């Protein structure tokens, strides 16, 4: 994995932990950002890159789970790995319910921690690829004219050109023109590919 293209954001109120873990991450090639509190993290501009969050569970004012709740509510997709001084079962269960990738007890084994980070970053990378692909499909849909979209929706339903023409009150030749333009804008060459593309966005009716 190319660690230079990803960032690990470590949020922990313990100075020694931030220093030691930060040093480990940098030695492994990860870009790092260190925060001494949840509030410190919240003052950071939105993070648009690829990475993950290492999050202390017990912090004053705003705990790790509370910050994680805020992260989820605000649609931030960065995976979270919890670091805890006391990995009791209730805390671990709560963390996993919040969607944490892992819960590690301090001091975390270096290899275990680095493996967890690599897995979380890879998950985030794949998530971003899927999101970007869906955004591109949305852009293609937005480029269709109203009539092209009407024709495309009928094509997806398996309607024949003559049936579409009758339904929309246009000629079959006009249907073929709109169908061709719609498929060109959607960047597909077959009806099967068009259906598959639209199914990804649950646009099939």
Coordinates of C-alpha atoms in Angstrom, one line a residue:
X1 CA 0.0 0.0 0.0
X2 CA 1.2 3.5 -0.9
X3 CA 1.1 5.1 2.6
X4 CA 2.2 8.5 1.2
X5 CA -1.3 9.1 -0.2
X6 CA -3.2 8.6 3.0
X7 CA -3.3 10.3 6.4
X8 CA -3.9 9.0 9.9
X9 CA -5.6 11.5 12.2
X10 CA -4.8 10.6 15.8
X11 CA -7.1 12.2 18.5
X12 CA -5.8 11.5 22.0
X13 CA -5.4 13.8 25.1
X14 CA -2.4 11.9 26.3
X15 CA 0.8 13.7 25.2
X16 CA 2.9 10.6 25.5
X17 CA 0.5 8.5 23.3
X18 CA 0.4 11.2 20.6
X19 CA 4.2 11.4 20.6
X20 CA 4.9 7.6 20.5
X21 CA 2.1 6.6 18.1
X22 CA 2.8 9.6 15.9
X23 CA 6.5 8.6 15.7
X24 CA 5.4 5.0 14.8
X25 CA 3.1 6.1 12.1
X26 CA 5.6 8.4 10.5
X27 CA 8.3 5.7 10.6
X28 CA 5.8 3.4 8.7
X29 CA 5.4 6.1 6.1
X30 CA 1.9 7.4 7.0
X31 CA 1.1 11.1 6.9
X32 CA -0.1 12.1 10.3
X33 CA -2.2 14.8 12.0
X34 CA -2.3 14.9 15.8
X35 CA -5.1 16.4 17.9
X36 CA -5.1 16.7 21.7
X37 CA -8.9 16.7 22.0
X38 CA -12.2 16.3 20.1
X39 CA -12.6 20.1 20.1
X40 CA -9.1 20.4 18.5
X41 CA -10.2 18.0 15.8
X42 CA -13.5 19.8 15.2
X43 CA -11.7 23.1 14.4
X44 CA -9.9 21.4 11.5
X45 CA -11.3 22.2 8.0
X46 CA -13.1 19.2 6.4
X47 CA -10.8 16.5 5.5
X48 CA -11.1 15.5 1.8
X49 CA -8.4 12.9 1.5
X50 CA -8.0 9.2 2.1
X51 CA -7.2 8.0 5.6
X52 CA -8.6 6.9 9.0
X53 CA -9.0 8.2 12.5
X54 CA -7.3 6.8 15.6
X55 CA -9.6 7.8 18.4
X56 CA -9.1 7.7 22.2
X57 CA -12.2 6.5 24.0
X58 CA -11.8 8.4 27.3
X59 CA -11.2 12.1 26.8
X60 CA -12.5 15.1 28.8
X61 CA -15.4 17.3 27.7
X62 CA -16.1 15.2 24.6
X63 CA -15.4 11.5 24.6
X64 CA -14.3 9.4 21.7
X65 CA -17.8 7.8 21.2
X66 CA -19.4 11.2 21.4
X67 CA -17.1 12.5 18.7
X68 CA -17.7 9.4 16.6
X69 CA -21.4 10.0 16.8
X70 CA -20.8 13.6 15.5
X71 CA -18.7 12.2 12.7
X72 CA -21.4 9.8 11.6
X73 CA -24.2 12.4 11.9
X74 CA -22.2 14.7 9.6
X75 CA -21.6 12.1 6.9
X76 CA -17.8 11.9 7.4
X77 CA -16.7 8.6 5.9
X78 CA -13.3 8.2 7.6
X79 CA -13.1 4.8 9.3
X80 CA -12.5 4.9 13.1
X81 CA -10.2 2.8 15.1
X82 CA -10.6 3.2 18.9
X83 CA -7.6 3.3 21.3
X84 CA -8.5 2.6 24.9
X85 CA -6.6 2.4 28.2
X86 CA -9.1 -0.1 29.5
X87 CA -10.8 -2.3 26.8
X88 CA -13.8 -3.5 28.8
X89 CA -16.6 -5.3 27.0
X90 CA -19.3 -2.6 27.3
X91 CA -16.9 0.0 25.7
X92 CA -15.9 -2.4 22.9
X93 CA -19.5 -3.3 22.2
X94 CA -20.5 0.4 22.1
X95 CA -17.6 1.2 19.8
X96 CA -18.5 -1.6 17.3
X97 CA -22.2 -0.5 17.4
X98 CA -21.0 3.0 16.3
X99 CA -19.3 1.3 13.4
X100 CA -15.7 1.3 14.6
X101 CA -13.3 -0.8 12.5
X102 CA -11.4 -2.0 15.6
X103 CA -10.9 -1.4 19.3
X104 CA -7.3 -1.7 20.5
X105 CA -5.9 -1.5 24.0
X106 CA -3.1 0.8 24.9
X107 CA -0.2 0.4 24.4
X108 CA -1.2 -1.3 21.2
X109 CA 1.1 -3.8 19.6
X110 CA 2.8 -1.9 16.7
X111 CA 2.2 -4.6 14.1
X112 CA -1.5 -5.0 15.1
X113 CA -2.0 -1.2 15.0
X114 CA -0.3 -0.8 11.6
X115 CA -2.3 -3.7 10.2
X116 CA -5.6 -2.2 11.5
X117 CA -4.7 1.1 10.0
X118 CA -3.9 -0.4 6.6
X119 CA -7.2 -2.2 6.6
X120 CA -9.1 0.9 7.6
X121 CA -7.4 3.1 5.0
X122 CA -8.0 0.5 2.3
X123 CA -11.7 0.4 3.2
X124 CA -11.9 4.2 2.9
X125 CA -10.1 4.1 -0.4
X126 CA -12.6 1.7 -1.8
X127 CA -15.5 3.7 -0.3
X128 CA -14.3 6.8 -2.1
X129 CA -13.9 4.9 -5.4
X130 CA -17.6 3.7 -5.1
X131 CA -18.8 7.2 -4.2
X132 CA -16.9 8.8 -7.0
X133 CA -18.4 6.3 -9.5
X134 CA -21.9 7.0 -8.3
X135 CA -21.3 10.7 -8.5
X136 CA -20.2 10.3 -12.1
X137 CA -23.4 8.3 -12.9
X138 CA -25.5 11.1 -11.3
X139 CA -23.7 13.6 -13.6
X140 CA -24.5 11.5 -16.6
X141 CA -28.2 11.3 -15.6
X142 CA -28.2 15.0 -15.1
X143 CA -27.0 15.6 -18.7
X144 CA -30.1 13.9 -20.1
X145 CA -32.9 15.9 -21.5
X146 CA -36.4 15.3 -20.0
X147 CA -37.4 13.4 -23.1
X148 CA -34.2 11.3 -23.2
X149 CA -34.8 10.4 -19.5
X150 CA -38.4 9.4 -20.3
X151 CA -37.2 7.1 -23.1
X152 CA -34.4 5.7 -21.1
X153 CA -36.7 4.8 -18.2
X154 CA -39.0 3.0 -20.7
X155 CA -36.0 1.1 -22.2
X156 CA -34.9 0.0 -18.7
X157 CA -38.4 -1.5 -18.2
X158 CA -37.9 -3.6 -21.3
X159 CA -40.3 -1.7 -23.5
X160 CA -39.9 -1.9 -27.3
X161 CA -39.3 1.2 -29.4
X162 CA -42.8 1.0 -30.9
X163 CA -44.4 0.6 -27.4
X164 CA -42.4 3.6 -26.1
X165 CA -43.5 5.6 -29.2
X166 CA -47.1 4.8 -28.5
X167 CA -46.8 5.6 -24.8
X168 CA -45.1 9.0 -25.4
X169 CA -47.0 10.0 -28.5
X170 CA -43.9 10.3 -30.7
X171 CA -42.7 8.4 -33.7
X172 CA -40.6 5.3 -33.5
X173 CA -37.8 7.1 -35.3
X174 CA -37.8 9.8 -32.7
X175 CA -37.6 7.2 -30.0
X176 CA -34.5 5.7 -31.6
X177 CA -32.9 9.1 -31.7
X178 CA -33.5 9.8 -28.0
X179 CA -32.5 6.3 -27.1
X180 CA -29.2 6.6 -28.9
X181 CA -28.5 9.9 -27.3
X182 CA -29.4 8.7 -23.9
X183 CA -27.1 5.7 -24.2
X184 CA -24.3 7.8 -25.5
X185 CA -24.6 10.2 -22.6
X186 CA -24.8 7.4 -20.1
X187 CA -21.6 5.9 -21.9
X188 CA -23.1 2.4 -22.4
X189 CA -23.4 0.3 -25.5
X190 CA -26.1 -2.2 -24.5
X191 CA -29.4 -2.2 -22.7
X192 CA -28.0 -4.7 -20.2
X193 CA -25.1 -2.3 -19.3
X194 CA -27.6 0.6 -19.0
X195 CA -29.8 -1.5 -16.6
X196 CA -26.7 -2.4 -14.5
X197 CA -25.6 1.2 -14.4
X198 CA -29.0 2.5 -13.2
X199 CA -29.4 -0.4 -10.7
X200 CA -26.3 0.9 -8.9
X201 CA -28.3 4.0 -8.1
X202 CA -31.6 2.3 -7.6
X203 CA -33.1 4.2 -10.5
X204 CA -34.8 1.3 -12.0
X205 CA -38.6 1.6 -11.7

